Coordinates of C-alpha atoms and ligand atoms in Angstrom, one line a residue:
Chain A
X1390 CA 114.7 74.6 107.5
X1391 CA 116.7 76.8 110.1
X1392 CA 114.3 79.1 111.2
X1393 CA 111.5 78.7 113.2
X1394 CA 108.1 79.7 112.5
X1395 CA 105.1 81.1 114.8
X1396 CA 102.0 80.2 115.0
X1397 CA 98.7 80.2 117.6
X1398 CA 97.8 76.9 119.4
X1399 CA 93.7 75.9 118.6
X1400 CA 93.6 73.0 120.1
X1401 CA 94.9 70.6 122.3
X1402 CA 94.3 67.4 120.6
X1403 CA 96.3 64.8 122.5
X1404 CA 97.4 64.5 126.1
X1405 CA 98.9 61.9 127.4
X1406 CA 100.8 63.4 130.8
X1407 CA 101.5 67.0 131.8
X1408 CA 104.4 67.2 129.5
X1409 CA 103.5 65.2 126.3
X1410 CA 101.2 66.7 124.8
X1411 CA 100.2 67.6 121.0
X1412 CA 98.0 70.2 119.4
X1413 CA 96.8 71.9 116.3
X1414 CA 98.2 75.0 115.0
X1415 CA 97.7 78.0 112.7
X1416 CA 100.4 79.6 110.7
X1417 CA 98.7 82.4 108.8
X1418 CA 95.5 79.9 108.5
X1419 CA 98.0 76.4 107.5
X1420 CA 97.1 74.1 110.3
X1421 CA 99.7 71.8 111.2
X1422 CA 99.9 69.2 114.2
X1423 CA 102.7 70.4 116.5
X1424 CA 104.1 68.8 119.6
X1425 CA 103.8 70.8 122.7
X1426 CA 106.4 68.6 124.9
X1427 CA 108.9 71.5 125.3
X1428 CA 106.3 74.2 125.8
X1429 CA 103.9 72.7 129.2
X1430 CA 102.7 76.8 130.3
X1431 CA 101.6 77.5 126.7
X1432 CA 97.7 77.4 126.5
X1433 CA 95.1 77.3 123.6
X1434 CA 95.1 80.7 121.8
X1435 CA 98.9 81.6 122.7
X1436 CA 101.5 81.8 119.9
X1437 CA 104.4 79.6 119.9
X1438 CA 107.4 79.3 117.7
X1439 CA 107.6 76.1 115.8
X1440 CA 110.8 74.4 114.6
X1441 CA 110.1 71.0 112.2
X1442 CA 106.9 70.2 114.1
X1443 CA 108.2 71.0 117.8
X1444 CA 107.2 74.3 119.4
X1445 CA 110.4 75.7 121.1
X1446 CA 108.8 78.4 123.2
X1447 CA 106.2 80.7 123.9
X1448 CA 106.5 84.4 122.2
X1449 CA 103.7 87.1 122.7
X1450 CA 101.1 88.0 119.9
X1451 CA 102.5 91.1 117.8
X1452 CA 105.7 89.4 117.8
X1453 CA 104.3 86.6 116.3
X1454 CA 102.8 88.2 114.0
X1455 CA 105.4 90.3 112.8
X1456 CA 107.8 87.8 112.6
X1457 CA 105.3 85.2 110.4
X1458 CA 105.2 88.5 108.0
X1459 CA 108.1 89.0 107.7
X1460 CA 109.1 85.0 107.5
X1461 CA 106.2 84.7 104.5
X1462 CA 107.7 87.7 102.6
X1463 CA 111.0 86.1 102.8
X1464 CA 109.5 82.8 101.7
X1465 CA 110.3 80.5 104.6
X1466 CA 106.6 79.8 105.5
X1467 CA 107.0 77.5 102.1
X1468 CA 108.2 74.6 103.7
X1469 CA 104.5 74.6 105.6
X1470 CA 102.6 74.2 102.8
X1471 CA 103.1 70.6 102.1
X1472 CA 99.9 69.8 104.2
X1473 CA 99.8 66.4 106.0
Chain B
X474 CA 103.5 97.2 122.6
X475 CA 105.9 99.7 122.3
X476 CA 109.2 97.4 121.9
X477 CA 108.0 95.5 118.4
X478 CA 107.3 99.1 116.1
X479 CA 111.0 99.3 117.5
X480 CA 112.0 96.5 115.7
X481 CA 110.4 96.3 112.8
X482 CA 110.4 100.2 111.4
X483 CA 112.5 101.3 108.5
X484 CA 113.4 105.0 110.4
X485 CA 115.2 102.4 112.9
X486 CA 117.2 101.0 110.3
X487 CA 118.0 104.6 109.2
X488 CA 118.8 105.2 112.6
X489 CA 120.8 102.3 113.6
X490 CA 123.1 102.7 110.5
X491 CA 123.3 106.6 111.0
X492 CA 125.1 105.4 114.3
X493 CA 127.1 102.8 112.4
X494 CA 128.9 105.3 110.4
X495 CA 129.5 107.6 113.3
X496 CA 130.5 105.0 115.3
X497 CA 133.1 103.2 112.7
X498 CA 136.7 104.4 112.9
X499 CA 138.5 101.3 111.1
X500 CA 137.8 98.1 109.4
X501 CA 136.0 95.4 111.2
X502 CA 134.9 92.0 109.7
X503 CA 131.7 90.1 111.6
X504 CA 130.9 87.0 111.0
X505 CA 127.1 85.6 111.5
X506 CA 126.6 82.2 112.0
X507 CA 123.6 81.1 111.3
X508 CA 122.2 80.6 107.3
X509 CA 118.6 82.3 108.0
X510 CA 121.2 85.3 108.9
X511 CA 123.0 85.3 105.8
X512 CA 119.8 84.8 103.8
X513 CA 118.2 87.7 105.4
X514 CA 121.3 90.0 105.4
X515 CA 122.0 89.2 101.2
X516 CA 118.1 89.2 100.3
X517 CA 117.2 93.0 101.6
X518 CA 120.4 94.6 100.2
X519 CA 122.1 95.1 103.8
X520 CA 125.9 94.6 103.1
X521 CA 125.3 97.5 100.3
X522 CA 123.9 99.9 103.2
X523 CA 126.3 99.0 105.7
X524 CA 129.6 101.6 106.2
X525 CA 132.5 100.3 103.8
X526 CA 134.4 99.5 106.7
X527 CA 132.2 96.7 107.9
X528 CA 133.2 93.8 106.3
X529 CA 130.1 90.5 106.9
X530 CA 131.3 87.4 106.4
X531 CA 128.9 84.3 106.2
X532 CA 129.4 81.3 108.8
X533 CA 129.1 77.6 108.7
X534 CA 125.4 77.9 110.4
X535 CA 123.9 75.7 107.7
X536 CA 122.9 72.3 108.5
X537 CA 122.5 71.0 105.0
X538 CA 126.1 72.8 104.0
X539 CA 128.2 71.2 106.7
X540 CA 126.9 68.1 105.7
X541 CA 129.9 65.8 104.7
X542 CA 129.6 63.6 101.3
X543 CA 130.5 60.9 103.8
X544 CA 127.1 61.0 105.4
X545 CA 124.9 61.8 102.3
X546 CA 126.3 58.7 100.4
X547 CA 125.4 57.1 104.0
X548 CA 121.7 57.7 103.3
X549 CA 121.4 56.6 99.2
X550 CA 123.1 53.7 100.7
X551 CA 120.0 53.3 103.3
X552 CA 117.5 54.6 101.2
X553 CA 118.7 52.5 98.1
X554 CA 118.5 49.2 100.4
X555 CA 115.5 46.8 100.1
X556 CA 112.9 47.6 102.5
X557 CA 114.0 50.9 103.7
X558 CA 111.7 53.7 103.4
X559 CA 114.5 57.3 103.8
X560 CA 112.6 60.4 105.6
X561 CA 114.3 63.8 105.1
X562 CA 113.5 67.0 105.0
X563 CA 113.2 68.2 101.4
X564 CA 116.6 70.6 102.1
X565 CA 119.3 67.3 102.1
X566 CA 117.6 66.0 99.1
X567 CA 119.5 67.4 96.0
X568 CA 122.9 68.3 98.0
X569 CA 125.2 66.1 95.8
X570 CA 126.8 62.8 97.4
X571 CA 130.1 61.4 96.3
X572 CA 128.0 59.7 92.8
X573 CA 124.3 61.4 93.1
X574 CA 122.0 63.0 95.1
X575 CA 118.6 61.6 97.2
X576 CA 116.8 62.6 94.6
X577 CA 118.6 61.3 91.8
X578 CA 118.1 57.6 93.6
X579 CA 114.3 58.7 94.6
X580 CA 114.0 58.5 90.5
X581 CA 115.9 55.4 90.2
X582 CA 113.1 54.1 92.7
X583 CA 114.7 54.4 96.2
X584 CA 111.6 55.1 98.5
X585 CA 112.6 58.6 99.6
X586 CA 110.0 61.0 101.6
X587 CA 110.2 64.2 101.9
X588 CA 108.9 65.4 105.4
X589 CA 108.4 68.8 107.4
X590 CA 108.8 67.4 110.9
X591 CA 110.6 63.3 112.1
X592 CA 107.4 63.3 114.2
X593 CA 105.7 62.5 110.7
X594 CA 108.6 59.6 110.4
X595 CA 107.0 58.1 113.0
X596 CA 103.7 57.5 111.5
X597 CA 105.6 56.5 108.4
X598 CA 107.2 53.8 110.8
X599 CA 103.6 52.7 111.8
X600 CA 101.7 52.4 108.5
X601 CA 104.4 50.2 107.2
X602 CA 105.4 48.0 109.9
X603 CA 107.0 45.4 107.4
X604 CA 109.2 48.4 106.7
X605 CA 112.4 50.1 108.3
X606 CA 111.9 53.5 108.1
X607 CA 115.1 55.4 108.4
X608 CA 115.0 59.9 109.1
X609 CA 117.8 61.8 107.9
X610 CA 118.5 64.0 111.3
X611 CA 120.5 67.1 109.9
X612 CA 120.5 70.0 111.6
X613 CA 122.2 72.4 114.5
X614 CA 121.3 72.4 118.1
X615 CA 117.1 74.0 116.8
X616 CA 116.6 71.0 115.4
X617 CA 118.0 68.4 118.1
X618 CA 115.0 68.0 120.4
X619 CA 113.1 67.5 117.2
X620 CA 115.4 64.5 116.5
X621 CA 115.1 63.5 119.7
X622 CA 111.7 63.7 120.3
X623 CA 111.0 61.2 117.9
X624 CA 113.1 58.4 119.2
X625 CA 112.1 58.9 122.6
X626 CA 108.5 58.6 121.4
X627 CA 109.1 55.7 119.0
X628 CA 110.4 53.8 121.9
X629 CA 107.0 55.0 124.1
X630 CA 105.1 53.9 121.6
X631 CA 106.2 50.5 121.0
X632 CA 107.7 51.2 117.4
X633 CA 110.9 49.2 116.5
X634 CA 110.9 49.4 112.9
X635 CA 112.1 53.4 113.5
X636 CA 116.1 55.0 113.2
X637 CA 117.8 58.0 112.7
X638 CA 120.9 58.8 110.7
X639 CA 122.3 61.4 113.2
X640 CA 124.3 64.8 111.6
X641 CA 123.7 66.9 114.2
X642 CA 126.5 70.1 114.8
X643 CA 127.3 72.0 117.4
X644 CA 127.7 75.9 117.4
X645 CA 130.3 76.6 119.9
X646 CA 133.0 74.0 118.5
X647 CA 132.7 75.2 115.1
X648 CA 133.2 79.2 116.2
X649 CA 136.2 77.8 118.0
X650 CA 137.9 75.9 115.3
X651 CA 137.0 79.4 113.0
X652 CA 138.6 81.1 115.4
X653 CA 141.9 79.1 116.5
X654 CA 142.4 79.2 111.9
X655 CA 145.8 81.8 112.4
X656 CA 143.8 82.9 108.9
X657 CA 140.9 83.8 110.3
X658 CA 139.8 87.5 110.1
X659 CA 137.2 88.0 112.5
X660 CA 136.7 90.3 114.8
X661 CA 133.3 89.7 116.5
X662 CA 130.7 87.3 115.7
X663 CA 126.6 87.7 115.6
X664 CA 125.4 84.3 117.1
X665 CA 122.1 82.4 115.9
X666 CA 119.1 83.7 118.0
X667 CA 117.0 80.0 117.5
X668 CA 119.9 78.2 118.3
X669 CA 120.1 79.8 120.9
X670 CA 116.4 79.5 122.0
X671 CA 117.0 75.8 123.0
X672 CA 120.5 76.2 124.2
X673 CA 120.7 79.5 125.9
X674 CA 123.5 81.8 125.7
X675 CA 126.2 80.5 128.4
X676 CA 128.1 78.2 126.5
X677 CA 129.4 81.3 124.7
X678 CA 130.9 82.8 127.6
X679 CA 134.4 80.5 127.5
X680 CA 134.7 81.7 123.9
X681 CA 134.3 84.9 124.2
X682 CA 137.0 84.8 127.2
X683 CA 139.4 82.2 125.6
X684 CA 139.5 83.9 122.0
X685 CA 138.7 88.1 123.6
X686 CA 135.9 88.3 120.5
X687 CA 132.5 89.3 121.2
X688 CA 129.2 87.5 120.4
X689 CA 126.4 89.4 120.1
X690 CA 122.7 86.8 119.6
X691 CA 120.9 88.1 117.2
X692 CA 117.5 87.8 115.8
X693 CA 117.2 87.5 111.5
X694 CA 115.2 90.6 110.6
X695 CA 117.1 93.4 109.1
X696 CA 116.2 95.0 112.7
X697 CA 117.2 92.8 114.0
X698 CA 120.6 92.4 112.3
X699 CA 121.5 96.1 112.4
X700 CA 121.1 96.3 116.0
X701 CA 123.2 92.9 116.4
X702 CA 126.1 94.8 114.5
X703 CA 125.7 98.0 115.7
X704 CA 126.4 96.3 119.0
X705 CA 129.2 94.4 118.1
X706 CA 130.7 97.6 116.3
X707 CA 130.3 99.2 119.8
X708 CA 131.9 96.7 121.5
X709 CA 135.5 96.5 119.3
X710 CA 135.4 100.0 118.8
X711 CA 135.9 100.6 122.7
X712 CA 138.1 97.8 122.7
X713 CA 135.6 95.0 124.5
X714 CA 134.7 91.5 124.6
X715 CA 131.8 90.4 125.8
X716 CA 128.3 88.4 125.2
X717 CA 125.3 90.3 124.2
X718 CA 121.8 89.4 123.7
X719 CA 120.1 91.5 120.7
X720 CA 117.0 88.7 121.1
X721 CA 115.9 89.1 124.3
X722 CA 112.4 88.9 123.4
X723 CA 113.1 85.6 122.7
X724 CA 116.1 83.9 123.9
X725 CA 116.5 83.5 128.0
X726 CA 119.7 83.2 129.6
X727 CA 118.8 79.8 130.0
X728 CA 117.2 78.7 127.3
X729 CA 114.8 75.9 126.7
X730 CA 115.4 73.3 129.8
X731 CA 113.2 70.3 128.8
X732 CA 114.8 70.6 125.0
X733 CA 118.0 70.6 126.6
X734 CA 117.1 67.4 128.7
X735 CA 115.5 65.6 126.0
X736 CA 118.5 66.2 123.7
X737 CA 120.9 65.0 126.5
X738 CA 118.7 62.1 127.0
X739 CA 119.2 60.9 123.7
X740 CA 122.2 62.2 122.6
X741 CA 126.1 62.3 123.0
X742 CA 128.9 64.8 121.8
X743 CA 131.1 63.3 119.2
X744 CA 133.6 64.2 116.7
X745 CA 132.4 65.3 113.7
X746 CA 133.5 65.8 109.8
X747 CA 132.2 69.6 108.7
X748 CA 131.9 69.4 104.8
X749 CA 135.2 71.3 103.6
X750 CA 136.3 72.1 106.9
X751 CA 137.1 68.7 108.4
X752 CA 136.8 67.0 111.5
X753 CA 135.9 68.8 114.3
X754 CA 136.4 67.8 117.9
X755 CA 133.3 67.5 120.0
X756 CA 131.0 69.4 117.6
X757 CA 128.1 66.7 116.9
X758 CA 125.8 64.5 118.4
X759 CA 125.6 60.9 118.2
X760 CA 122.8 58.8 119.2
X761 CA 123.9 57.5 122.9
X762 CA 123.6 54.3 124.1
X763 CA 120.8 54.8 125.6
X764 CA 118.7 54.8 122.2
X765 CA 121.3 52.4 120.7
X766 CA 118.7 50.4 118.9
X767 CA 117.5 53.7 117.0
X768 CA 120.8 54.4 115.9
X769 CA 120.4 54.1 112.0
X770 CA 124.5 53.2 112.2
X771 CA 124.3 50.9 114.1
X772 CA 121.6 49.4 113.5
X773 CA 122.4 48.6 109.5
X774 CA 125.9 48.4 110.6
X775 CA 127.2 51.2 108.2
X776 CA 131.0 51.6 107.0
X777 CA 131.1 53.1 104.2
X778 CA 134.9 53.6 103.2
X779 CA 135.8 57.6 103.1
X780 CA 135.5 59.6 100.3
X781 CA 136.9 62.6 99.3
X782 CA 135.1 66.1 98.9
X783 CA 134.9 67.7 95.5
X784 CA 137.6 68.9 94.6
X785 CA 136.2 71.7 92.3
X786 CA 133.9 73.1 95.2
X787 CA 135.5 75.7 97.4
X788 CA 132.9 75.2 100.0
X789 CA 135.3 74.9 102.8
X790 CA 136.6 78.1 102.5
X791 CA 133.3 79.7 102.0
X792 CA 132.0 78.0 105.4
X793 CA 135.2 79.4 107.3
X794 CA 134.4 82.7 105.7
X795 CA 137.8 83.2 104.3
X796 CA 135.8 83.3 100.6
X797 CA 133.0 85.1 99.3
X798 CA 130.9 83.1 96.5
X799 CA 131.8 85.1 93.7
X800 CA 135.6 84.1 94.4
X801 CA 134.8 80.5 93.3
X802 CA 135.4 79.9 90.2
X803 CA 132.5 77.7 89.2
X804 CA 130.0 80.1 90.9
X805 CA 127.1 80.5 88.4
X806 CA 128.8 78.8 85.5
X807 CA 129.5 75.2 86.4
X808 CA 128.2 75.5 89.8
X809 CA 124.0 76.9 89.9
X810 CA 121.2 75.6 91.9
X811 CA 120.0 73.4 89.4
X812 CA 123.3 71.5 89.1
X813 CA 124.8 72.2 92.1
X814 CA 128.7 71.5 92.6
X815 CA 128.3 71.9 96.2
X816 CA 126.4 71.9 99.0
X817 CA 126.2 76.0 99.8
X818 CA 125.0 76.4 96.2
X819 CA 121.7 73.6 97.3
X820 CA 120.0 75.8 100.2
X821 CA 118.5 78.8 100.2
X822 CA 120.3 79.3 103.3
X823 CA 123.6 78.5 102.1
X824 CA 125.9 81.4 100.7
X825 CA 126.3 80.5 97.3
X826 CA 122.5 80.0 96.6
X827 CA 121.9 83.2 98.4
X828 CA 124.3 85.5 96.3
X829 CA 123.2 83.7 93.2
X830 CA 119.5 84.3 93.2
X831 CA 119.9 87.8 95.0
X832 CA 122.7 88.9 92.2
X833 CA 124.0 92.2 92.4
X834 CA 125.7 92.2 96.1
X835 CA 129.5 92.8 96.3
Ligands
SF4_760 S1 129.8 78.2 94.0 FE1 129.4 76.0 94.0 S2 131.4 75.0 93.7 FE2 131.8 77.1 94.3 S3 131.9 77.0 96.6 FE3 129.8 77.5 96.1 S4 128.8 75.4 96.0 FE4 131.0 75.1 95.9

């Protein structure tokens, strides 16, 4: 539950202020709602990494990528898969 | 982009290592921190490639480890009370209390949940308003604005029926009370790159001055971990201490500002119990007063009388690093992940569970 895990922002579903704000995201094609309080510059389509339903900050695309790869192989996308 | 085939390429981890074992002179023992590390580092074979004079030893950096029995009988207490629904992620949920686990009282019918985020808890809070719903808030400075996050928004949202049961730790402290151990052995330390994410990289300064070790954040990719050692190897091999960032691409200096509001917002540093290692000195949060009414303690008035850890679980030594798994003497016979003595032997980040289902490392 340590790691965190990156995915791509689709949409923007709630918005309540600038900061609070809520939206759907893809990990590998799991969508999971994920609050966007701590990330306000991230945009629909950027990748964000995503701790226990918080994205803590903004990383660029390949790395993204890469990284949910690698975290899949290791097995620590599991954890996403109970879908709610 | 150029920088990410650097990371990721197996001639890189030839390389790095190549320069490891030029490098090396004399023995050096590193410890990492963080339990994604230690998964990572046992899972793709990387103690077995390193030079023999690199010694990796495996840190405290697992949430569901440190855990004391104290605070996991604390929740079966809550979740076994009438009208409490218990949220927690599905890690805490076999780690063994002082008389069973979360799960053993789920199947005794305690209304236990297993959920992937405490935002969720909130809407468990809102669909059963004749219920107190309590979340289990484990984890290390990642997970605090998490924690947070949900109190602050149960309180903007009207919802009263919502608590946590804080167990949050603190990095720093528990590197310090590693390192001021006369036993301790370690020579540099490889610190936790999410951690560090939210928190930034400054509070590691005073340790690397007071204690003359260096710290080196570091990603959890082998890449990633080579580089972090090769680094710290370079730095005690010309006789230095200092902070370095391996995961610049994603931790700043600063880290993550609002998470660190929202945490100080809700939260206060307290003492803290570490399972097998003791108390602590400022190395937790508490909910602050702020949030009082969201304090799961407080707010069922908990005081449970101590108990004693297990006495046949080594764990505290493990967590300190002094011990390696296989130097327990219950690991894989009494002590396996489906009866699990102790708490390192539960996660797949602790070090037990790691060396057990990845046999074969020494
Ligand atoms: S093998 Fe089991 S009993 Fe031994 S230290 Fe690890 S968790 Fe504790």
């Amino acid at each position: 539950m340590c790691l965190a895990i990156p995915g791509k922002i689709q949409s923007i579903t709630e918005q309540l202020d600038d900061t609070f704000r809520v939206g759907k995201v893809s990990f590998g094609g799991i969508q999971k709602v994920v609050n966007l309080a701590m990330v306000p510059d991230a945009k629909v389509g950027d990748y964000v990494l995503v701790h226990v339903g918080v994205a803590i900050s903004i990383v660029d695309e390949d790395e993204a990528r890469t990284t949910f790869e690698y975290l899949k192989k290791i097995g620590e996308v599991d954890e996403l898969n109970d879908d709610t | 982009m150029k920088y990410l085939s650097e990371y990721r390429n197996p001639e890189l981890v030839q390389e790095y290592l190549a320069e490891l074992r030029k490098l090396v002179t004399r023995p050096w023992t590193i410890m990492e921190i963080c339990g994604g590390q230690t998964h990572s580092l046992v899972k793709n074979g990387i103690m077995d490639m390193l030079p023999q004079e690199i010694t990796m030893v495996h840190g405290p950096g697992c949430p569901v480890c440190v855990t004391p029995l104290g605070i996991i009988d604390e929740a079966i207490y809550l979740a076994e009370k009438e009208g409490v629904i218990l949220c927690s992620f599905g890690d805490m949920i076999r780690v063994p209390g002082s008389e069973k686990s979360l799960l053993e009282a789920k199947a005794a019918g305690a209304d236990v949940r297993i959920l992937y985020s405490p935002l969720e808890a909130l809407k468990v809070a809102h669909d059963n308003p004749g219920k107190e719903v309590v979340f289990f808030a484990v984890g290390f400075e990642t997970t605090a604005p998490a924690n947070a996050l949900s109190v602050v928004q149960a309180r903007e949202m009207g919802i009263r029926n919502y608590s946590i049961l804080a167990s949050h730790v603190l990095v720093p402290p528990a590197m310090e009370a590693i390192l001021s151990d006369p036993e301790n052995k370690i020579d540099a330390f490889l610190a936790a790159g999410h951690v560090c994410t939210i928190m930034g990289v400054e509070e590691y300064i005073p340790v690397v001055d007071k204690y003359e070790v260096p710290i080196v954040v570091t990603g959890f990719e082998p890449v990633d971990l080579l580089q972090g050692i090769l680094m710290a190897v370079t730095q005690l091999e010309k006789g230095e201490a200092k902070l370095e960032n391996q995961y610049v691409r994603v931790v700043k200096r600063e880290g993550n500002r609002l998470a660190k509001d929202t945490i100080r917002e809700v939260f206060k540093v307290a003492d803290r119990d570490w399972r097998g290692i003791g108390t602590i000195p400022v190395s937790g949060y508490e909910v602050g007063e702020n949030y009082a009414e969201y304090d799961a303690r407080k707010k069922f008035k908990l005081n449970l009388a101590p108990v004693g850890e297990n006495s046949e679980c080594i764990a505290g030594e493990i967590l300190k690093g002094m011990k390696k798994p296989f130097e327990c003497p219950n690991f894989g016979t009494k002590c396996k992940p489906e009866h699990p003595l102790g708490a390192p032997m539960v996660s797949s980040e602790g070090a037990c569970a790691a060396y057990y289902h990845f046999a074969g490392v020494s």
